C-alpha cells in the first residue's frame, strides 16, 4: 500500500475532513467514471457517486488492506451502489436465457470477430447492447473492459471467485454478440423492406 493511502486511511478513521478531500481527489474521477458507465442518467449517477463516498467514509473501519487494495474496496462499494440503482430503475434487460441456445453455439472466434472490430459503429453497438444486460452483467463487463480490473479484483467486488467471473464473462460476451447480431439483422430487414 502506498504511504499516501495509509495516511488517508488513518485520517478517514479519525473522520478528518482533509483526509476525505484527499480520498475524493485520489479516487473521485475513477469512481465517477465507473458509476457513470453503468448509471447513464447524470443526476442518478451523481446520487450514486455521493452514496459511494458516504459509505466509504462511514465504513472505513471495515476496510482490510489484507483482503484488497483500497481502490478495489471502493470499486466494490461503487459496484454495489450502481447495481442497486439500476435495479431500482428496472430498465428493460435481456437475460442470457433469452439467447441461451443461440449464444451457446457461438464460437469464441465468432464472438471476437463481432466484438473485436474497433470502429465507431461497433463501439456504439456494444454500448447499446451493454445497456440491455441485467445490472450485474453490465457491471462485470464494464469492470473488466473499461476499468481493466483483474478477475480477482472483480471477484472481490462482486463477492465471487475468479473462475466464476471468467465463466460469466465468456457467457456475457456471447450474449452481447448475439444481441448485436440480432440488431444488425433487424436493421438489414428494415432497410430491405423500407429502403
JSON list of C-alpha atoms in Angstrom, two decimals:
[
{"chain": "A", "resi": 1, "resn": "UNK", "atom": "CA", "xyz": [0.00, 0.00, 0.00]},
{"chain": "A", "resi": 2, "resn": "UNK", "atom": "CA", "xyz": [1.25, 3.46, -0.81]},
{"chain": "A", "resi": 3, "resn": "UNK", "atom": "CA", "xyz": [2.23, 5.73, 2.04]},
{"chain": "A", "resi": 4, "resn": "UNK", "atom": "CA", "xyz": [-0.28, 8.33, 0.83]},
{"chain": "A", "resi": 5, "resn": "UNK", "atom": "CA", "xyz": [-3.14, 5.81, 1.04]},
{"chain": "A", "resi": 6, "resn": "UNK", "atom": "CA", "xyz": [-2.04, 4.73, 4.51]},
{"chain": "A", "resi": 7, "resn": "UNK", "atom": "CA", "xyz": [-2.13, 8.33, 5.70]},
{"chain": "A", "resi": 8, "resn": "UNK", "atom": "CA", "xyz": [-5.53, 8.92, 4.11]},
{"chain": "A", "resi": 9, "resn": "UNK", "atom": "CA", "xyz": [-6.97, 5.77, 5.69]},
{"chain": "A", "resi": 10, "resn": "UNK", "atom": "CA", "xyz": [-5.61, 6.83, 9.07]},
{"chain": "A", "resi": 11, "resn": "UNK", "atom": "CA", "xyz": [-7.21, 10.26, 8.63]},
{"chain": "A", "resi": 12, "resn": "UNK", "atom": "CA", "xyz": [-10.52, 8.77, 7.46]},
{"chain": "A", "resi": 13, "resn": "UNK", "atom": "CA", "xyz": [-10.66, 6.59, 10.55]},
{"chain": "A", "resi": 14, "resn": "UNK", "atom": "CA", "xyz": [-10.37, 9.78, 12.59]},
{"chain": "A", "resi": 15, "resn": "UNK", "atom": "CA", "xyz": [-13.11, 11.37, 10.41]},
{"chain": "A", "resi": 16, "resn": "UNK", "atom": "CA", "xyz": [-10.70, 14.06, 9.24]},
{"chain": "A", "resi": 17, "resn": "UNK", "atom": "CA", "xyz": [-12.32, 16.23, 6.51]},
{"chain": "A", "resi": 18, "resn": "UNK", "atom": "CA", "xyz": [-8.90, 16.80, 4.94]},
{"chain": "A", "resi": 19, "resn": "UNK", "atom": "CA", "xyz": [-8.46, 13.02, 4.50]},
{"chain": "A", "resi": 20, "resn": "UNK", "atom": "CA", "xyz": [-11.93, 12.81, 2.96]},
{"chain": "A", "resi": 21, "resn": "UNK", "atom": "CA", "xyz": [-10.97, 15.53, 0.48]},
{"chain": "A", "resi": 22, "resn": "UNK", "atom": "CA", "xyz": [-7.71, 13.74, -0.32]},
{"chain": "A", "resi": 23, "resn": "UNK", "atom": "CA", "xyz": [-9.59, 10.49, -0.98]},
{"chain": "A", "resi": 24, "resn": "UNK", "atom": "CA", "xyz": [-12.00, 12.31, -3.30]},
{"chain": "A", "resi": 25, "resn": "UNK", "atom": "CA", "xyz": [-9.05, 13.81, -5.16]},
{"chain": "A", "resi": 26, "resn": "UNK", "atom": "CA", "xyz": [-7.31, 10.44, -5.38]},
{"chain": "A", "resi": 27, "resn": "UNK", "atom": "CA", "xyz": [-10.25, 8.25, -6.44]},
{"chain": "A", "resi": 28, "resn": "UNK", "atom": "CA", "xyz": [-13.10, 10.62, -7.30]},
{"chain": "A", "resi": 29, "resn": "UNK", "atom": "CA", "xyz": [-12.55, 10.53, -11.08]},
{"chain": "A", "resi": 30, "resn": "UNK", "atom": "CA", "xyz": [-12.18, 6.74, -11.04]},
{"chain": "A", "resi": 31, "resn": "UNK", "atom": "CA", "xyz": [-15.41, 6.27, -9.09]},
{"chain": "A", "resi": 32, "resn": "UNK", "atom": "CA", "xyz": [-17.29, 8.78, -11.25]},
{"chain": "A", "resi": 33, "resn": "UNK", "atom": "CA", "xyz": [-16.17, 7.01, -14.45]},
{"chain": "A", "resi": 34, "resn": "UNK", "atom": "CA", "xyz": [-17.17, 3.62, -13.02]},
{"chain": "A", "resi": 35, "resn": "UNK", "atom": "CA", "xyz": [-20.58, 4.83, -11.88]},
{"chain": "A", "resi": 36, "resn": "UNK", "atom": "CA", "xyz": [-21.50, 6.82, -14.98]},
{"chain": "A", "resi": 37, "resn": "UNK", "atom": "CA", "xyz": [-20.68, 3.89, -17.27]},
{"chain": "A", "resi": 38, "resn": "UNK", "atom": "CA", "xyz": [-23.38, 1.90, -15.53]},
{"chain": "A", "resi": 39, "resn": "UNK", "atom": "CA", "xyz": [-25.80, 4.61, -14.42]},
{"chain": "A", "resi": 40, "resn": "UNK", "atom": "CA", "xyz": [-26.04, 6.73, -17.54]},
{"chain": "A", "resi": 41, "resn": "UNK", "atom": "CA", "xyz": [-28.53, 9.29, -16.21]},
{"chain": "A", "resi": 42, "resn": "UNK", "atom": "CA", "xyz": [-26.28, 12.05, -14.85]},
{"chain": "A", "resi": 43, "resn": "UNK", "atom": "CA", "xyz": [-28.49, 13.02, -11.90]},
{"chain": "A", "resi": 44, "resn": "UNK", "atom": "CA", "xyz": [-28.82, 9.37, -10.85]},
{"chain": "A", "resi": 45, "resn": "UNK", "atom": "CA", "xyz": [-25.07, 8.87, -11.31]},
{"chain": "A", "resi": 46, "resn": "UNK", "atom": "CA", "xyz": [-24.35, 11.91, -9.12]},
{"chain": "A", "resi": 47, "resn": "UNK", "atom": "CA", "xyz": [-26.54, 10.45, -6.39]},
{"chain": "A", "resi": 48, "resn": "UNK", "atom": "CA", "xyz": [-24.81, 7.06, -6.62]},
{"chain": "A", "resi": 49, "resn": "UNK", "atom": "CA", "xyz": [-21.40, 8.77, -6.58]},
{"chain": "A", "resi": 50, "resn": "UNK", "atom": "CA", "xyz": [-22.30, 10.59, -3.38]},
{"chain": "A", "resi": 51, "resn": "UNK", "atom": "CA", "xyz": [-23.68, 7.40, -1.84]},
{"chain": "A", "resi": 52, "resn": "UNK", "atom": "CA", "xyz": [-20.43, 5.57, -2.64]},
{"chain": "A", "resi": 53, "resn": "UNK", "atom": "CA", "xyz": [-18.28, 8.06, -0.78]},
{"chain": "A", "resi": 54, "resn": "UNK", "atom": "CA", "xyz": [-20.71, 8.36, 2.12]},
{"chain": "A", "resi": 55, "resn": "UNK", "atom": "CA", "xyz": [-20.47, 4.58, 2.53]},
{"chain": "A", "resi": 56, "resn": "UNK", "atom": "CA", "xyz": [-16.69, 4.68, 2.21]},
{"chain": "A", "resi": 57, "resn": "UNK", "atom": "CA", "xyz": [-16.44, 7.36, 4.91]},
{"chain": "A", "resi": 58, "resn": "UNK", "atom": "CA", "xyz": [-18.91, 5.61, 7.23]},
{"chain": "A", "resi": 59, "resn": "UNK", "atom": "CA", "xyz": [-17.46, 2.13, 6.76]},
{"chain": "A", "resi": 60, "resn": "UNK", "atom": "CA", "xyz": [-13.72, 2.81, 6.57]},
{"chain": "A", "resi": 61, "resn": "UNK", "atom": "CA", "xyz": [-13.26, 0.79, 9.77]},
{"chain": "A", "resi": 62, "resn": "UNK", "atom": "CA", "xyz": [-14.39, -2.29, 7.82]},
{"chain": "A", "resi": 63, "resn": "UNK", "atom": "CA", "xyz": [-11.65, -1.85, 5.22]},
{"chain": "A", "resi": 64, "resn": "UNK", "atom": "CA", "xyz": [-8.99, -4.58, 5.49]},
{"chain": "A", "resi": 65, "resn": "UNK", "atom": "CA", "xyz": [-5.84, -3.96, 3.42]},
{"chain": "A", "resi": 66, "resn": "UNK", "atom": "CA", "xyz": [-5.06, -7.69, 3.68]},
{"chain": "A", "resi": 67, "resn": "UNK", "atom": "CA", "xyz": [-8.13, -8.55, 1.59]},
{"chain": "A", "resi": 68, "resn": "UNK", "atom": "CA", "xyz": [-7.94, -5.91, -1.15]},
{"chain": "A", "resi": 69, "resn": "UNK", "atom": "CA", "xyz": [-6.38, -2.66, -2.25]},
{"chain": "A", "resi": 70, "resn": "UNK", "atom": "CA", "xyz": [-8.25, 0.47, -1.20]},
{"chain": "A", "resi": 71, "resn": "UNK", "atom": "CA", "xyz": [-9.19, 1.16, -4.82]},
{"chain": "A", "resi": 72, "resn": "UNK", "atom": "CA", "xyz": [-10.66, -2.34, -5.18]},
{"chain": "A", "resi": 73, "resn": "UNK", "atom": "CA", "xyz": [-12.60, -1.98, -1.92]},
{"chain": "A", "resi": 74, "resn": "UNK", "atom": "CA", "xyz": [-14.03, 1.33, -3.15]},
{"chain": "A", "resi": 75, "resn": "UNK", "atom": "CA", "xyz": [-14.81, -0.30, -6.52]},
{"chain": "A", "resi": 76, "resn": "UNK", "atom": "CA", "xyz": [-16.83, -2.95, -4.66]},
{"chain": "A", "resi": 77, "resn": "UNK", "atom": "CA", "xyz": [-18.91, -0.25, -2.99]},
{"chain": "A", "resi": 78, "resn": "UNK", "atom": "CA", "xyz": [-19.35, 1.56, -6.33]},
{"chain": "A", "resi": 79, "resn": "UNK", "atom": "CA", "xyz": [-20.40, -1.71, -7.97]},
{"chain": "A", "resi": 80, "resn": "UNK", "atom": "CA", "xyz": [-22.99, -2.48, -5.29]},
{"chain": "A", "resi": 81, "resn": "UNK", "atom": "CA", "xyz": [-24.42, 1.05, -5.30]},
{"chain": "A", "resi": 82, "resn": "UNK", "atom": "CA", "xyz": [-24.57, 1.20, -9.11]},
{"chain": "A", "resi": 83, "resn": "UNK", "atom": "CA", "xyz": [-26.24, -2.20, -9.44]},
{"chain": "A", "resi": 84, "resn": "UNK", "atom": "CA", "xyz": [-28.74, -1.25, -6.74]},
{"chain": "A", "resi": 85, "resn": "UNK", "atom": "CA", "xyz": [-29.56, 1.98, -8.60]},
{"chain": "A", "resi": 86, "resn": "UNK", "atom": "CA", "xyz": [-30.03, 0.09, -11.87]},
{"chain": "A", "resi": 87, "resn": "UNK", "atom": "CA", "xyz": [-32.29, -2.44, -10.22]},
{"chain": "A", "resi": 88, "resn": "UNK", "atom": "CA", "xyz": [-34.43, 0.35, -8.78]},
{"chain": "A", "resi": 89, "resn": "UNK", "atom": "CA", "xyz": [-34.80, 1.85, -12.29]},
{"chain": "A", "resi": 90, "resn": "UNK", "atom": "CA", "xyz": [-35.84, -1.51, -13.77]},
{"chain": "A", "resi": 91, "resn": "UNK", "atom": "CA", "xyz": [-34.64, -0.82, -17.28]},
{"chain": "A", "resi": 92, "resn": "UNK", "atom": "CA", "xyz": [-35.58, -3.36, -19.96]},
{"chain": "A", "resi": 93, "resn": "UNK", "atom": "CA", "xyz": [-32.99, -6.13, -19.89]},
{"chain": "A", "resi": 94, "resn": "UNK", "atom": "CA", "xyz": [-32.06, -9.19, -21.91]},
{"chain": "A", "resi": 95, "resn": "UNK", "atom": "CA", "xyz": [-31.25, -12.28, -19.87]},
{"chain": "A", "resi": 96, "resn": "UNK", "atom": "CA", "xyz": [-28.87, -14.98, -21.02]},
{"chain": "A", "resi": 97, "resn": "UNK", "atom": "CA", "xyz": [-31.73, -17.44, -21.01]},
{"chain": "A", "resi": 98, "resn": "UNK", "atom": "CA", "xyz": [-33.37, -15.35, -23.75]},
{"chain": "A", "resi": 99, "resn": "UNK", "atom": "CA", "xyz": [-30.44, -16.24, -26.04]},
{"chain": "A", "resi": 100, "resn": "UNK", "atom": "CA", "xyz": [-29.10, -19.38, -24.36]},
{"chain": "A", "resi": 101, "resn": "UNK", "atom": "CA", "xyz": [-29.43, -21.82, -27.30]},
{"chain": "A", "resi": 102, "resn": "UNK", "atom": "CA", "xyz": [-28.19, -19.33, -29.88]},
{"chain": "A", "resi": 103, "resn": "UNK", "atom": "CA", "xyz": [-25.43, -17.89, -27.70]},
{"chain": "A", "resi": 104, "resn": "UNK", "atom": "CA", "xyz": [-24.04, -21.26, -26.62]},
{"chain": "A", "resi": 105, "resn": "UNK", "atom": "CA", "xyz": [-23.46, -22.24, -30.26]},
{"chain": "A", "resi": 106, "resn": "UNK", "atom": "CA", "xyz": [-21.30, -19.19, -30.92]},
{"chain": "A", "resi": 107, "resn": "UNK", "atom": "CA", "xyz": [-17.60, -19.88, -31.18]},
{"chain": "A", "resi": 108, "resn": "UNK", "atom": "CA", "xyz": [-15.05, -17.65, -29.48]},
{"chain": "A", "resi": 109, "resn": "UNK", "atom": "CA", "xyz": [-13.80, -16.75, -32.98]},
{"chain": "A", "resi": 110, "resn": "UNK", "atom": "CA", "xyz": [-17.26, -15.50, -33.98]},
{"chain": "A", "resi": 111, "resn": "UNK", "atom": "CA", "xyz": [-17.56, -13.55, -30.73]},
{"chain": "A", "resi": 112, "resn": "UNK", "atom": "CA", "xyz": [-14.12, -11.99, -31.26]},
{"chain": "A", "resi": 113, "resn": "UNK", "atom": "CA", "xyz": [-14.97, -11.07, -34.85]},
{"chain": "A", "resi": 114, "resn": "UNK", "atom": "CA", "xyz": [-18.21, -9.38, -33.79]},
{"chain": "A", "resi": 115, "resn": "UNK", "atom": "CA", "xyz": [-16.90, -7.61, -30.70]},
{"chain": "A", "resi": 116, "resn": "UNK", "atom": "CA", "xyz": [-13.30, -7.13, -31.77]},
{"chain": "A", "resi": 117, "resn": "UNK", "atom": "CA", "xyz": [-13.71, -4.68, -34.64]},
{"chain": "A", "resi": 118, "resn": "UNK", "atom": "CA", "xyz": [-12.65, -1.39, -33.11]},
{"chain": "A", "resi": 119, "resn": "UNK", "atom": "CA", "xyz": [-14.62, 1.02, -35.24]},
{"chain": "A", "resi": 120, "resn": "UNK", "atom": "CA", "xyz": [-17.13, 3.67, -34.19]},
{"chain": "A", "resi": 121, "resn": "UNK", "atom": "CA", "xyz": [-20.16, 1.66, -35.28]},
{"chain": "A", "resi": 122, "resn": "UNK", "atom": "CA", "xyz": [-19.11, -1.45, -33.35]},
{"chain": "A", "resi": 123, "resn": "UNK", "atom": "CA", "xyz": [-18.35, 0.56, -30.22]},
{"chain": "A", "resi": 124, "resn": "UNK", "atom": "CA", "xyz": [-21.82, 2.16, -30.40]},
{"chain": "A", "resi": 125, "resn": "UNK", "atom": "CA", "xyz": [-23.43, -1.24, -30.91]},
{"chain": "A", "resi": 126, "resn": "UNK", "atom": "CA", "xyz": [-21.57, -2.71, -27.94]},
{"chain": "A", "resi": 127, "resn": "UNK", "atom": "CA", "xyz": [-22.53, 0.24, -25.71]},
{"chain": "A", "resi": 128, "resn": "UNK", "atom": "CA", "xyz": [-26.19, -0.11, -26.72]},
{"chain": "A", "resi": 129, "resn": "UNK", "atom": "CA", "xyz": [-26.10, -3.87, -26.14]},
{"chain": "A", "resi": 130, "resn": "UNK", "atom": "CA", "xyz": [-24.48, -3.46, -22.71]},
{"chain": "A", "resi": 131, "resn": "UNK", "atom": "CA", "xyz": [-27.40, -1.28, -21.63]},
{"chain": "A", "resi": 132, "resn": "UNK", "atom": "CA", "xyz": [-29.72, -4.22, -22.34]},
{"chain": "A", "resi": 133, "resn": "UNK", "atom": "CA", "xyz": [-27.87, -6.52, -19.95]},
{"chain": "A", "resi": 134, "resn": "UNK", "atom": "CA", "xyz": [-29.02, -7.10, -16.37]},
{"chain": "A", "resi": 135, "resn": "UNK", "atom": "CA", "xyz": [-27.28, -4.74, -13.91]},
{"chain": "A", "resi": 136, "resn": "UNK", "atom": "CA", "xyz": [-24.83, -7.31, -12.55]},
{"chain": "A", "resi": 137, "resn": "UNK", "atom": "CA", "xyz": [-23.72, -8.30, -16.06]},
{"chain": "A", "resi": 138, "resn": "UNK", "atom": "CA", "xyz": [-23.33, -4.65, -17.07]},
{"chain": "A", "resi": 139, "resn": "UNK", "atom": "CA", "xyz": [-21.09, -4.15, -14.06]},
{"chain": "A", "resi": 140, "resn": "UNK", "atom": "CA", "xyz": [-18.91, -7.21, -14.72]},
{"chain": "A", "resi": 141, "resn": "UNK", "atom": "CA", "xyz": [-18.30, -6.39, -18.37]},
{"chain": "A", "resi": 142, "resn": "UNK", "atom": "CA", "xyz": [-17.65, -2.73, -17.51]},
{"chain": "A", "resi": 143, "resn": "UNK", "atom": "CA", "xyz": [-15.19, -3.55, -14.73]},
{"chain": "A", "resi": 144, "resn": "UNK", "atom": "CA", "xyz": [-13.28, -5.92, -17.00]},
{"chain": "A", "resi": 145, "resn": "UNK", "atom": "CA", "xyz": [-13.10, -3.87, -20.20]},
{"chain": "A", "resi": 146, "resn": "UNK", "atom": "CA", "xyz": [-13.45, -0.25, -19.12]},
{"chain": "A", "resi": 147, "resn": "UNK", "atom": "CA", "xyz": [-11.90, -0.32, -15.64]},
{"chain": "A", "resi": 148, "resn": "UNK", "atom": "CA", "xyz": [-9.38, -3.01, -16.64]},
{"chain": "A", "resi": 149, "resn": "UNK", "atom": "CA", "xyz": [-9.85, -4.81, -13.34]},
{"chain": "A", "resi": 150, "resn": "UNK", "atom": "CA", "xyz": [-8.40, -8.30, -12.97]},
{"chain": "A", "resi": 151, "resn": "UNK", "atom": "CA", "xyz": [-10.64, -11.33, -12.50]},
{"chain": "A", "resi": 152, "resn": "UNK", "atom": "CA", "xyz": [-9.50, -11.44, -8.87]},
{"chain": "A", "resi": 153, "resn": "UNK", "atom": "CA", "xyz": [-10.47, -7.78, -8.32]},
{"chain": "A", "resi": 154, "resn": "UNK", "atom": "CA", "xyz": [-13.86, -8.28, -9.99]},
{"chain": "A", "resi": 155, "resn": "UNK", "atom": "CA", "xyz": [-14.41, -11.38, -7.89]},
{"chain": "A", "resi": 156, "resn": "UNK", "atom": "CA", "xyz": [-13.75, -9.35, -4.74]},
{"chain": "A", "resi": 157, "resn": "UNK", "atom": "CA", "xyz": [-16.04, -6.54, -5.88]},
{"chain": "A", "resi": 158, "resn": "UNK", "atom": "CA", "xyz": [-18.87, -8.96, -6.70]},
{"chain": "A", "resi": 159, "resn": "UNK", "atom": "CA", "xyz": [-18.27, -11.34, -3.79]},
{"chain": "A", "resi": 160, "resn": "UNK", "atom": "CA", "xyz": [-17.48, -14.20, -6.15]},
{"chain": "A", "resi": 161, "resn": "UNK", "atom": "CA", "xyz": [-14.45, -16.23, -7.26]},
{"chain": "A", "resi": 162, "resn": "UNK", "atom": "CA", "xyz": [-12.20, -15.59, -10.30]},
{"chain": "A", "resi": 163, "resn": "UNK", "atom": "CA", "xyz": [-13.18, -18.79, -12.15]},
{"chain": "A", "resi": 164, "resn": "UNK", "atom": "CA", "xyz": [-16.86, -17.90, -11.86]},
{"chain": "A", "resi": 165, "resn": "UNK", "atom": "CA", "xyz": [-16.14, -14.41, -13.19]},
{"chain": "A", "resi": 166, "resn": "UNK", "atom": "CA", "xyz": [-14.20, -15.86, -16.15]},
{"chain": "A", "resi": 167, "resn": "UNK", "atom": "CA", "xyz": [-17.13, -18.13, -16.97]},
{"chain": "A", "resi": 168, "resn": "UNK", "atom": "CA", "xyz": [-19.65, -15.30, -16.63]},
{"chain": "A", "resi": 169, "resn": "UNK", "atom": "CA", "xyz": [-17.52, -13.02, -18.84]},
{"chain": "A", "resi": 170, "resn": "UNK", "atom": "CA", "xyz": [-17.50, -15.66, -21.55]},
{"chain": "A", "resi": 171, "resn": "UNK", "atom": "CA", "xyz": [-21.29, -16.03, -21.39]},
{"chain": "A", "resi": 172, "resn": "UNK", "atom": "CA", "xyz": [-21.83, -12.26, -21.30]},
{"chain": "A", "resi": 173, "resn": "UNK", "atom": "CA", "xyz": [-19.57, -11.76, -24.35]},
{"chain": "A", "resi": 174, "resn": "UNK", "atom": "CA", "xyz": [-21.58, -14.39, -26.23]},
{"chain": "A", "resi": 175, "resn": "UNK", "atom": "CA", "xyz": [-24.81, -12.71, -25.23]},
{"chain": "A", "resi": 176, "resn": "UNK", "atom": "CA", "xyz": [-23.52, -9.31, -26.39]},
{"chain": "A", "resi": 177, "resn": "UNK", "atom": "CA", "xyz": [-22.52, -10.89, -29.69]},
{"chain": "A", "resi": 178, "resn": "UNK", "atom": "CA", "xyz": [-25.99, -12.40, -30.15]},
{"chain": "A", "resi": 179, "resn": "UNK", "atom": "CA", "xyz": [-27.71, -9.11, -29.25]},
{"chain": "A", "resi": 180, "resn": "UNK", "atom": "CA", "xyz": [-25.57, -7.22, -31.78]},
{"chain": "A", "resi": 181, "resn": "UNK", "atom": "CA", "xyz": [-26.17, -9.82, -34.49]},
{"chain": "A", "resi": 182, "resn": "UNK", "atom": "CA", "xyz": [-29.92, -9.65, -33.83]},
{"chain": "A", "resi": 183, "resn": "UNK", "atom": "CA", "xyz": [-29.88, -5.84, -34.02]},
{"chain": "A", "resi": 184, "resn": "UNK", "atom": "CA", "xyz": [-27.87, -5.95, -37.26]},
{"chain": "A", "resi": 185, "resn": "UNK", "atom": "CA", "xyz": [-30.32, -8.46, -38.73]},
{"chain": "A", "resi": 186, "resn": "UNK", "atom": "CA", "xyz": [-33.26, -6.23, -37.80]},
{"chain": "A", "resi": 187, "resn": "UNK", "atom": "CA", "xyz": [-31.55, -3.20, -39.35]},
{"chain": "A", "resi": 188, "resn": "UNK", "atom": "CA", "xyz": [-30.92, -5.10, -42.60]},
{"chain": "A", "resi": 189, "resn": "UNK", "atom": "CA", "xyz": [-34.56, -6.22, -42.69]},
{"chain": "A", "resi": 190, "resn": "UNK", "atom": "CA", "xyz": [-35.81, -2.66, -42.17]},
{"chain": "A", "resi": 191, "resn": "UNK", "atom": "CA", "xyz": [-33.50, -1.30, -44.86]},
{"chain": "A", "resi": 192, "resn": "UNK", "atom": "CA", "xyz": [-34.54, -4.10, -47.25]},
{"chain": "A", "resi": 193, "resn": "UNK", "atom": "CA", "xyz": [-38.27, -3.56, -46.64]},
{"chain": "A", "resi": 194, "resn": "UNK", "atom": "CA", "xyz": [-38.39, 0.21, -46.26]},
{"chain": "A", "resi": 195, "resn": "UNK", "atom": "CA", "xyz": [-35.24, 1.17, -48.11]}
]
